[in-house]
């Protein structure tokens, strides 16, 4: 218990009782605020907002300023075409083993995207084509079906719970950042979807390619034990996914 003087004239001291309960409440409040501040900083750790209007990427090291993985073009030299991309209306060739073609719009072919924290992809699916299980370590993905019917899904990291859904024209589905997900065209006709990402570089880890197609190869004993497979199966998969 403390005596705290009042600041006004002719006043007398008064008593404020500070109990251990009040002190603990104060501690809990400070800890809560610290956790919220940390969570806020982590939430903004991906592609932070730029402090300038734009940073059009440029490869000329002598006439640019380095920022966020690329050099910035002199703003006085920026033109409208730096923010322009054409051709996403054109169907792409799906004659490959997965029956899939992905046209990515990122800073490599749309220089004005640099530092803006977004990118886009057109995905063409042949009938029964598969976009195999993969993950984007830097980004959440929002998928919009334009044509066809897709079976999509993702698996959680804590309990391996599968969330899956059949999507038709006009449907939207979200794959949370970093989680393994897939899409397969379950229709007899070609399908088309657009995917948007909240990162200029979402990253891509295709599970089978990464595990069985690493360079140099992962020790076969590791894969045998990890996947409970026979040695011959592991050798077959490593040859199948070996980098070209």
CSV table of C-alpha atoms in Angstrom, one decimal:
chain,number,residue,atom,x,y,z
A,1,UNK,CA,0.0,0.0,0.0
A,2,UNK,CA,1.4,3.4,-1.0
A,3,UNK,CA,0.8,7.1,-0.2
A,4,UNK,CA,0.6,9.1,-3.4
A,5,UNK,CA,0.4,12.9,-3.1
A,6,UNK,CA,-2.4,14.7,-5.0
A,7,UNK,CA,-1.1,17.5,-7.3
A,8,UNK,CA,-3.7,20.1,-6.5
A,9,UNK,CA,-3.3,22.9,-3.9
A,10,UNK,CA,-4.5,22.3,-0.4
A,11,UNK,CA,-4.9,18.6,-1.0
A,12,UNK,CA,-4.0,15.8,1.3
A,13,UNK,CA,-2.3,12.6,0.4
A,14,UNK,CA,-4.6,9.7,-0.5
A,15,UNK,CA,-4.0,6.0,-0.6
A,16,UNK,CA,-3.9,3.6,-3.6
A,17,UNK,CA,-3.9,-0.1,-2.8
A,18,UNK,CA,-1.7,-2.1,-5.3
A,19,UNK,CA,-2.4,-5.8,-4.8
A,20,UNK,CA,-0.6,-8.7,-6.3
A,21,UNK,CA,-3.7,-9.4,-8.4
A,22,UNK,CA,-3.5,-6.0,-10.0
A,23,UNK,CA,0.2,-6.5,-10.7
A,24,UNK,CA,-0.4,-9.9,-12.4
A,25,UNK,CA,-3.1,-8.4,-14.5
A,26,UNK,CA,-0.7,-5.7,-15.7
A,27,UNK,CA,1.9,-8.4,-16.5
A,28,UNK,CA,-0.6,-10.4,-18.5
A,29,UNK,CA,-1.6,-7.3,-20.4
A,30,UNK,CA,2.0,-6.5,-21.3
A,31,UNK,CA,2.7,-10.1,-22.4
A,32,UNK,CA,-0.4,-10.1,-24.5
A,33,UNK,CA,0.6,-6.8,-26.2
A,34,UNK,CA,4.1,-8.2,-26.9
A,35,UNK,CA,2.7,-11.4,-28.5
A,36,UNK,CA,0.3,-9.3,-30.7
A,37,UNK,CA,3.2,-7.1,-31.8
A,38,UNK,CA,5.3,-10.1,-32.7
A,39,UNK,CA,2.4,-11.7,-34.6
A,40,UNK,CA,1.9,-8.5,-36.5
A,41,UNK,CA,5.6,-8.3,-37.5
A,42,UNK,CA,5.5,-11.9,-38.6
A,43,UNK,CA,2.3,-11.4,-40.7
A,44,UNK,CA,4.1,-8.6,-42.6
A,45,UNK,CA,7.2,-10.6,-43.2
A,46,UNK,CA,6.2,-11.6,-46.7
A,47,UNK,CA,6.8,-9.1,-49.5
A,48,UNK,CA,6.5,-6.0,-47.3
A,49,UNK,CA,4.8,-3.0,-48.8
A,50,UNK,CA,7.2,-0.8,-50.8
A,51,UNK,CA,8.0,2.8,-49.8
A,52,UNK,CA,7.9,4.1,-53.4
A,53,UNK,CA,5.3,4.1,-56.1
A,54,UNK,CA,7.0,1.4,-58.1
A,55,UNK,CA,10.4,-0.2,-58.8
A,56,UNK,CA,10.4,-1.5,-62.4
A,57,UNK,CA,13.1,-4.2,-62.5
A,58,UNK,CA,16.1,-3.7,-64.7
A,59,UNK,CA,19.2,-5.8,-65.4
A,60,UNK,CA,21.6,-2.9,-66.1
A,61,UNK,CA,23.6,-2.6,-62.9
A,62,UNK,CA,25.0,0.9,-63.9
A,63,UNK,CA,21.6,2.6,-64.3
A,64,UNK,CA,19.5,1.1,-61.5
A,65,UNK,CA,19.1,0.9,-57.7
A,66,UNK,CA,19.1,-2.5,-56.1
A,67,UNK,CA,15.9,-3.4,-54.2
A,68,UNK,CA,14.1,-6.6,-53.3
A,69,UNK,CA,16.1,-8.9,-55.5
A,70,UNK,CA,16.3,-6.6,-58.5
A,71,UNK,CA,17.6,-3.3,-59.7
A,72,UNK,CA,15.1,-0.5,-60.1
A,73,UNK,CA,14.8,1.4,-63.4
A,74,UNK,CA,15.3,5.1,-63.3
A,75,UNK,CA,11.7,6.4,-62.8
A,76,UNK,CA,12.3,9.0,-65.5
A,77,UNK,CA,12.8,6.1,-68.0
A,78,UNK,CA,9.8,4.1,-67.0
A,79,UNK,CA,7.1,3.6,-69.7
A,80,UNK,CA,3.6,2.2,-69.7
A,81,UNK,CA,4.8,-1.1,-71.3
A,82,UNK,CA,6.8,-1.8,-68.1
A,83,UNK,CA,3.4,-2.5,-66.5
A,84,UNK,CA,1.9,-4.4,-69.4
A,85,UNK,CA,1.7,-8.1,-70.3
A,86,UNK,CA,-0.3,-9.7,-73.2
A,87,UNK,CA,-1.2,-13.2,-74.2
A,88,UNK,CA,-3.0,-14.8,-71.3
A,89,UNK,CA,-6.0,-15.3,-73.6
A,90,UNK,CA,-4.1,-17.8,-75.7
A,91,UNK,CA,-4.5,-21.6,-74.9
A,92,UNK,CA,-1.1,-23.2,-74.2
A,93,UNK,CA,0.3,-26.6,-75.4
A,94,UNK,CA,-0.6,-29.4,-72.9
A,95,UNK,CA,1.1,-32.2,-74.7
A,96,UNK,CA,3.4,-33.4,-71.9
A,97,UNK,CA,3.4,-36.2,-69.3
A,98,UNK,CA,1.2,-34.2,-66.9
A,99,UNK,CA,-1.1,-32.7,-69.6
A,100,UNK,CA,-0.4,-29.3,-68.0
A,101,UNK,CA,0.9,-25.9,-69.0
A,102,UNK,CA,1.5,-23.1,-66.6
A,103,UNK,CA,2.1,-19.5,-67.9
A,104,UNK,CA,3.5,-17.5,-65.0
A,105,UNK,CA,3.3,-13.7,-65.0
A,106,UNK,CA,6.0,-12.5,-62.6
A,107,UNK,CA,8.8,-10.0,-62.4
A,108,UNK,CA,10.7,-11.9,-65.1
A,109,UNK,CA,8.1,-11.1,-67.8
A,110,UNK,CA,6.3,-8.1,-66.2
A,111,UNK,CA,9.0,-5.9,-64.9
A,112,UNK,CA,6.6,-3.5,-63.1
A,113,UNK,CA,5.6,-6.2,-60.7
A,114,UNK,CA,8.9,-5.8,-58.8
A,115,UNK,CA,8.3,-5.1,-55.1
A,116,UNK,CA,4.5,-5.1,-55.4
A,117,UNK,CA,4.0,-8.5,-53.8
A,118,UNK,CA,1.7,-10.1,-56.4
A,119,UNK,CA,1.9,-12.5,-59.4
A,120,UNK,CA,-0.4,-14.4,-61.6
A,121,UNK,CA,-0.6,-17.7,-63.5
A,122,UNK,CA,-2.7,-19.2,-66.3
A,123,UNK,CA,-3.1,-23.0,-66.0
A,124,UNK,CA,-4.2,-25.1,-68.9
A,125,UNK,CA,-5.3,-28.6,-68.2
A,126,UNK,CA,-5.8,-31.4,-70.8
A,127,UNK,CA,-8.6,-33.9,-70.0
A,128,UNK,CA,-7.6,-35.8,-66.8
A,129,UNK,CA,-4.4,-33.7,-66.4
A,130,UNK,CA,-2.8,-33.4,-63.0
A,131,UNK,CA,-1.1,-30.5,-61.3
A,132,UNK,CA,0.8,-32.8,-58.9
A,133,UNK,CA,1.1,-32.2,-55.1
A,134,UNK,CA,3.2,-29.2,-54.6
A,135,UNK,CA,3.7,-26.2,-52.3
A,136,UNK,CA,4.4,-22.5,-52.6
A,137,UNK,CA,6.7,-21.6,-49.7
A,138,UNK,CA,6.3,-17.8,-50.1
A,139,UNK,CA,2.6,-17.4,-50.9
A,140,UNK,CA,-1.0,-18.2,-50.6
A,141,UNK,CA,-2.7,-19.1,-53.8
A,142,UNK,CA,-6.2,-18.1,-55.0
A,143,UNK,CA,-7.5,-20.3,-57.8
A,144,UNK,CA,-10.4,-19.3,-60.2
A,145,UNK,CA,-11.8,-21.9,-62.6
A,146,UNK,CA,-12.7,-20.4,-66.0
A,147,UNK,CA,-13.6,-23.5,-67.9
A,148,UNK,CA,-14.0,-27.2,-67.0
A,149,UNK,CA,-14.2,-29.2,-63.8
A,150,UNK,CA,-11.3,-29.6,-61.3
A,151,UNK,CA,-10.9,-31.7,-58.2
A,152,UNK,CA,-8.6,-29.7,-55.9
A,153,UNK,CA,-7.4,-30.1,-52.3
A,154,UNK,CA,-4.7,-29.3,-49.7
A,155,UNK,CA,-3.4,-31.0,-46.6
A,156,UNK,CA,-2.8,-29.3,-43.2
A,157,UNK,CA,0.6,-29.4,-41.6
A,158,UNK,CA,-0.6,-30.3,-38.1
A,159,UNK,CA,-3.0,-33.3,-38.4
A,160,UNK,CA,-2.6,-34.1,-42.2
A,161,UNK,CA,-6.3,-33.3,-42.7
A,162,UNK,CA,-7.4,-33.2,-46.3
A,163,UNK,CA,-9.6,-30.4,-47.5
A,164,UNK,CA,-10.9,-31.2,-51.0
A,165,UNK,CA,-13.6,-29.8,-53.4
A,166,UNK,CA,-14.9,-30.2,-56.9
A,167,UNK,CA,-14.8,-26.9,-58.7
A,168,UNK,CA,-16.7,-25.8,-61.7
A,169,UNK,CA,-16.7,-22.7,-63.9
A,170,UNK,CA,-16.7,-19.6,-61.8
A,171,UNK,CA,-15.7,-21.3,-58.6
A,172,UNK,CA,-12.9,-20.0,-56.4
A,173,UNK,CA,-10.6,-22.0,-54.0
A,174,UNK,CA,-7.8,-20.9,-51.7
A,175,UNK,CA,-4.6,-22.9,-50.9
A,176,UNK,CA,-3.0,-21.4,-47.7
A,177,UNK,CA,0.7,-20.5,-47.8
A,178,UNK,CA,3.1,-23.4,-47.6
A,179,UNK,CA,0.6,-26.2,-47.6
A,180,UNK,CA,0.8,-29.1,-50.0
A,181,UNK,CA,-2.0,-28.9,-52.6
A,182,UNK,CA,-3.0,-30.3,-56.0
A,183,UNK,CA,-5.5,-30.0,-58.9
A,184,UNK,CA,-6.7,-32.6,-61.3
A,185,UNK,CA,-9.0,-32.1,-64.3
A,186,UNK,CA,-11.8,-34.7,-63.8
A,187,UNK,CA,-13.7,-33.7,-67.0
A,188,UNK,CA,-13.5,-35.1,-70.5
A,189,UNK,CA,-12.7,-31.6,-71.9
A,190,UNK,CA,-9.9,-29.2,-71.4
A,191,UNK,CA,-10.0,-27.0,-68.3
A,192,UNK,CA,-8.6,-23.5,-67.6
A,193,UNK,CA,-7.9,-21.7,-64.4
A,194,UNK,CA,-6.1,-18.6,-63.2
A,195,UNK,CA,-4.1,-18.5,-60.0
A,196,UNK,CA,-3.1,-15.4,-58.2
A,197,UNK,CA,-0.4,-15.1,-55.5
A,198,UNK,CA,0.4,-12.6,-52.8
A,199,UNK,CA,4.1,-12.7,-53.6
A,200,UNK,CA,6.1,-11.7,-56.6
A,201,UNK,CA,8.0,-14.9,-56.1
A,202,UNK,CA,5.6,-17.6,-54.7
A,203,UNK,CA,8.2,-20.3,-55.1
A,204,UNK,CA,7.4,-23.9,-56.2
A,205,UNK,CA,8.3,-27.2,-54.5
A,206,UNK,CA,6.8,-30.2,-56.4
A,207,UNK,CA,7.0,-33.0,-53.9
A,208,UNK,CA,7.9,-36.0,-56.1
A,209,UNK,CA,10.3,-34.0,-58.2
A,210,UNK,CA,12.0,-32.6,-55.2
A,211,UNK,CA,12.3,-35.8,-53.2
A,212,UNK,CA,13.2,-38.2,-56.1
A,213,UNK,CA,14.7,-35.8,-58.5
A,214,UNK,CA,17.2,-33.9,-56.3
A,215,UNK,CA,20.6,-33.2,-57.6
A,216,UNK,CA,22.7,-35.0,-56.4
A,217,UNK,CA,20.2,-37.7,-55.4
A,218,UNK,CA,19.1,-38.2,-51.8
A,219,UNK,CA,20.6,-41.4,-50.3
A,220,UNK,CA,18.3,-44.3,-51.2
A,221,UNK,CA,18.4,-45.6,-47.6
A,222,UNK,CA,16.8,-42.4,-46.5
A,223,UNK,CA,14.0,-42.7,-49.1
A,224,UNK,CA,13.5,-46.4,-48.4
A,225,UNK,CA,12.9,-45.8,-44.7
A,226,UNK,CA,10.9,-42.5,-45.2
A,227,UNK,CA,8.4,-43.9,-47.7
A,228,UNK,CA,8.6,-47.6,-46.7
A,229,UNK,CA,9.5,-48.7,-50.2
A,230,UNK,CA,11.6,-51.4,-51.7
A,231,UNK,CA,15.0,-50.4,-53.0
A,232,UNK,CA,14.0,-51.2,-56.6
A,233,UNK,CA,11.1,-48.9,-56.4
A,234,UNK,CA,13.2,-46.0,-55.1
A,235,UNK,CA,15.8,-46.6,-57.9
A,236,UNK,CA,13.0,-46.6,-60.4
A,237,UNK,CA,11.5,-43.3,-59.1
A,238,UNK,CA,14.9,-41.6,-58.9
A,239,UNK,CA,15.5,-42.5,-62.6
A,240,UNK,CA,12.0,-41.3,-63.5
A,241,UNK,CA,12.4,-37.9,-61.9
A,242,UNK,CA,16.1,-37.5,-62.6
A,243,UNK,CA,16.8,-33.9,-63.8
A,244,UNK,CA,17.4,-33.6,-67.5
